[in-house]
Amino acid sequence: MDKHNDEFMKEAIRLSINNVVEGKGGPFGAVVVKDGKIIARGVNQVTSNNDPTAHAEVVAIRNACATLNTFQLDGCEIYTSCEPCPMCLGAIYWARPAKLYYANTKEDAAFINFDDKFIYEEIALPVEKRKLFTKQILRSEALEAFKKWEQSAIKKDY
């Protein structure tokens, strides 16, 4: 990692520390970089916003997409103070940045009771074996939206 990358990661780490000091949420920060410049920042806002999806990476992705007026982060890099959880990793893949860098590991997070191992394990299980009751219903009715999407002349592919 070059000096430039170190500075971006230091900013993500600074955000994570400030978030704890200010009492706004968990110890997580993220930045999105495009063309060598930070275009968006995010911190964990789960408790301050009563939003379980307001993880630092998701907040940073939302801010970056708003800044760029796009739904994909082509050519961007994401720096996050901790290895992303399954939700954030999914969001990162959907956003399609060019690169992802992280500092703390998921094991480091588990040590302070931010353990997402059970989610990784649950996702790997067949639906009927997961702890969360899950049942498929009304598939044929729901397929109508997919048929309309497939035939739509005004859809925006992603």
Short mmCIF file of C-alpha atoms in Angstrom, two decimals:
data_model
loop_
_atom_site.label_atom_id
_atom_site.label_comp_id
_atom_site.label_asym_id
_atom_site.label_seq_id
_atom_site.Cartn_x
_atom_site.Cartn_y
_atom_site.Cartn_z
CA MET A 1 0.00 0.00 0.00
CA ASP A 2 1.41 3.34 -0.93
CA LYS A 3 1.43 6.52 1.14
CA HIS A 4 -1.66 7.85 -0.64
CA ASN A 5 -3.64 4.74 0.29
CA ASP A 6 -2.43 5.03 3.88
CA GLU A 7 -3.91 8.53 4.09
CA PHE A 8 -7.32 7.31 2.91
CA MET A 9 -7.27 4.48 5.44
CA LYS A 10 -6.15 6.87 8.19
CA GLU A 11 -9.25 8.96 7.41
CA ALA A 12 -11.52 5.91 7.71
CA ILE A 13 -9.86 5.06 11.03
CA ARG A 14 -10.15 8.67 12.23
CA LEU A 15 -13.87 8.58 11.44
CA SER A 16 -14.27 5.33 13.39
CA ILE A 17 -12.52 6.76 16.45
CA ASN A 18 -14.47 10.02 16.34
CA ASN A 19 -17.74 8.11 16.05
CA VAL A 20 -17.00 6.37 19.35
CA VAL A 21 -15.82 9.55 21.08
CA GLU A 22 -18.93 11.44 19.92
CA GLY A 23 -21.23 8.56 20.93
CA LYS A 24 -22.94 8.41 17.54
CA GLY A 25 -22.56 4.70 16.85
CA GLY A 26 -20.20 1.77 16.55
CA PRO A 27 -16.45 2.02 15.96
CA PHE A 28 -16.59 1.93 12.19
CA GLY A 29 -15.70 4.43 9.46
CA ALA A 30 -15.40 4.31 5.69
CA VAL A 31 -14.43 6.54 2.79
CA VAL A 32 -14.97 6.27 -0.94
CA VAL A 33 -12.20 7.53 -3.20
CA LYS A 34 -12.38 8.40 -6.90
CA ASP A 35 -9.50 9.72 -8.96
CA GLY A 36 -7.30 10.07 -5.88
CA LYS A 37 -9.80 12.15 -3.88
CA ILE A 38 -12.22 11.30 -1.08
CA ILE A 39 -15.71 11.85 -2.49
CA ALA A 40 -17.72 10.41 0.41
CA ARG A 41 -17.44 9.45 4.04
CA GLY A 42 -19.54 7.27 6.29
CA VAL A 43 -19.69 6.27 9.92
CA ASN A 44 -21.77 3.70 11.72
CA GLN A 45 -25.14 5.31 12.50
CA VAL A 46 -27.09 2.23 13.59
CA THR A 47 -28.00 3.48 17.07
CA SER A 48 -28.14 7.20 16.32
CA ASN A 49 -30.52 6.68 13.37
CA ASN A 50 -32.31 3.58 14.65
CA ASP A 51 -31.34 1.95 11.35
CA PRO A 52 -29.73 -1.51 11.37
CA THR A 53 -28.52 -0.95 7.80
CA ALA A 54 -26.66 2.29 8.60
CA HIS A 55 -23.23 0.70 8.72
CA ALA A 56 -20.27 2.91 7.78
CA GLU A 57 -19.76 1.25 4.40
CA VAL A 58 -23.43 1.51 3.43
CA VAL A 59 -23.57 5.17 4.51
CA ALA A 60 -20.40 5.92 2.53
CA ILE A 61 -21.77 4.11 -0.55
CA ARG A 62 -25.05 6.04 -0.34
CA ASN A 63 -23.17 9.33 -0.01
CA ALA A 64 -20.82 8.49 -2.89
CA CYS A 65 -23.67 7.50 -5.19
CA ALA A 66 -25.48 10.75 -4.36
CA THR A 67 -22.30 12.74 -5.06
CA LEU A 68 -21.69 10.98 -8.37
CA ASN A 69 -25.38 10.79 -9.29
CA THR A 70 -25.07 7.10 -10.13
CA PHE A 71 -25.92 3.72 -8.65
CA GLN A 72 -22.51 2.17 -9.26
CA LEU A 73 -19.08 3.17 -8.06
CA ASP A 74 -17.06 2.33 -11.16
CA GLY A 75 -13.43 3.28 -10.76
CA CYS A 76 -13.80 3.96 -7.04
CA GLU A 77 -11.99 2.54 -4.05
CA ILE A 78 -13.53 1.89 -0.64
CA TYR A 79 -11.46 2.15 2.53
CA THR A 80 -13.09 0.84 5.66
CA SER A 81 -11.80 0.68 9.19
CA CYS A 82 -12.91 -2.94 9.56
CA GLU A 83 -13.43 -5.95 7.34
CA PRO A 84 -17.00 -5.62 6.06
CA CYS A 85 -19.85 -7.65 7.52
CA PRO A 86 -21.94 -9.79 5.13
CA MET A 87 -24.47 -6.99 4.52
CA CYS A 88 -21.77 -4.43 3.75
CA LEU A 89 -19.80 -6.84 1.62
CA GLY A 90 -22.97 -7.49 -0.40
CA ALA A 91 -23.55 -3.75 -0.76
CA ILE A 92 -19.95 -3.25 -1.84
CA TYR A 93 -20.25 -5.93 -4.50
CA TRP A 94 -23.52 -4.38 -5.75
CA ALA A 95 -21.85 -0.95 -5.90
CA ARG A 96 -19.04 -2.45 -8.01
CA PRO A 97 -16.03 -0.41 -6.89
CA ALA A 98 -12.62 -1.26 -8.35
CA LYS A 99 -10.93 -1.95 -4.99
CA LEU A 100 -11.65 -2.53 -1.30
CA TYR A 101 -9.21 -1.98 1.55
CA TYR A 102 -9.86 -2.70 5.24
CA ALA A 103 -7.95 -2.33 8.52
CA ASN A 104 -9.38 -4.35 11.45
CA THR A 105 -10.41 -7.94 10.80
CA LYS A 106 -13.79 -9.55 11.46
CA GLU A 107 -12.01 -11.44 14.26
CA ASP A 108 -10.96 -8.13 15.81
CA ALA A 109 -14.62 -7.03 15.65
CA ALA A 110 -15.81 -10.30 17.20
CA PHE A 111 -13.43 -9.74 20.10
CA ILE A 112 -15.41 -6.59 21.05
CA ASN A 113 -18.79 -8.32 20.48
CA PHE A 114 -19.43 -7.31 16.86
CA ASP A 115 -19.59 -10.92 15.71
CA ASP A 116 -21.17 -11.62 12.36
CA LYS A 117 -19.93 -15.21 12.09
CA PHE A 118 -23.46 -16.51 12.67
CA ILE A 119 -24.71 -14.57 9.63
CA TYR A 120 -22.04 -16.11 7.40
CA GLU A 121 -23.05 -19.53 8.75
CA GLU A 122 -26.78 -18.89 8.31
CA ILE A 123 -26.38 -17.71 4.70
CA ALA A 124 -24.61 -20.97 3.86
CA LEU A 125 -27.51 -23.08 5.17
CA PRO A 126 -30.51 -24.19 3.11
CA VAL A 127 -33.45 -21.84 3.79
CA GLU A 128 -35.37 -24.46 5.77
CA LYS A 129 -32.46 -24.92 8.21
CA ARG A 130 -31.96 -21.26 9.08
CA LYS A 131 -32.89 -19.88 12.51
CA LEU A 132 -35.08 -17.17 10.97
CA PHE A 133 -38.41 -18.67 9.90
CA THR A 134 -38.54 -18.28 6.12
CA LYS A 135 -41.22 -19.53 3.74
CA GLN A 136 -41.77 -18.83 0.06
CA ILE A 137 -45.31 -17.76 -0.87
CA LEU A 138 -47.09 -16.33 -3.95
CA ARG A 139 -44.19 -16.92 -6.34
CA SER A 140 -46.35 -17.08 -9.46
CA GLU A 141 -47.92 -13.70 -8.65
CA ALA A 142 -44.52 -12.19 -7.90
CA LEU A 143 -43.06 -13.42 -11.20
CA GLU A 144 -45.27 -10.86 -12.99
CA ALA A 145 -42.88 -8.08 -11.96
CA PHE A 146 -39.93 -10.07 -13.34
CA LYS A 147 -41.75 -10.66 -16.64
CA LYS A 148 -42.52 -6.95 -16.92
CA TRP A 149 -38.89 -6.11 -16.12
CA GLU A 150 -37.61 -8.51 -18.76
CA GLN A 151 -39.91 -6.96 -21.39
CA SER A 152 -39.50 -3.34 -20.34
CA ALA A 153 -38.12 -0.89 -22.87
CA ILE A 154 -37.55 1.77 -20.19
CA LYS A 155 -35.56 -0.29 -17.66
CA LYS A 156 -32.06 0.72 -16.67
CA ASP A 157 -29.86 -2.38 -16.52
CA TYR A 158 -27.42 -2.84 -13.69
#
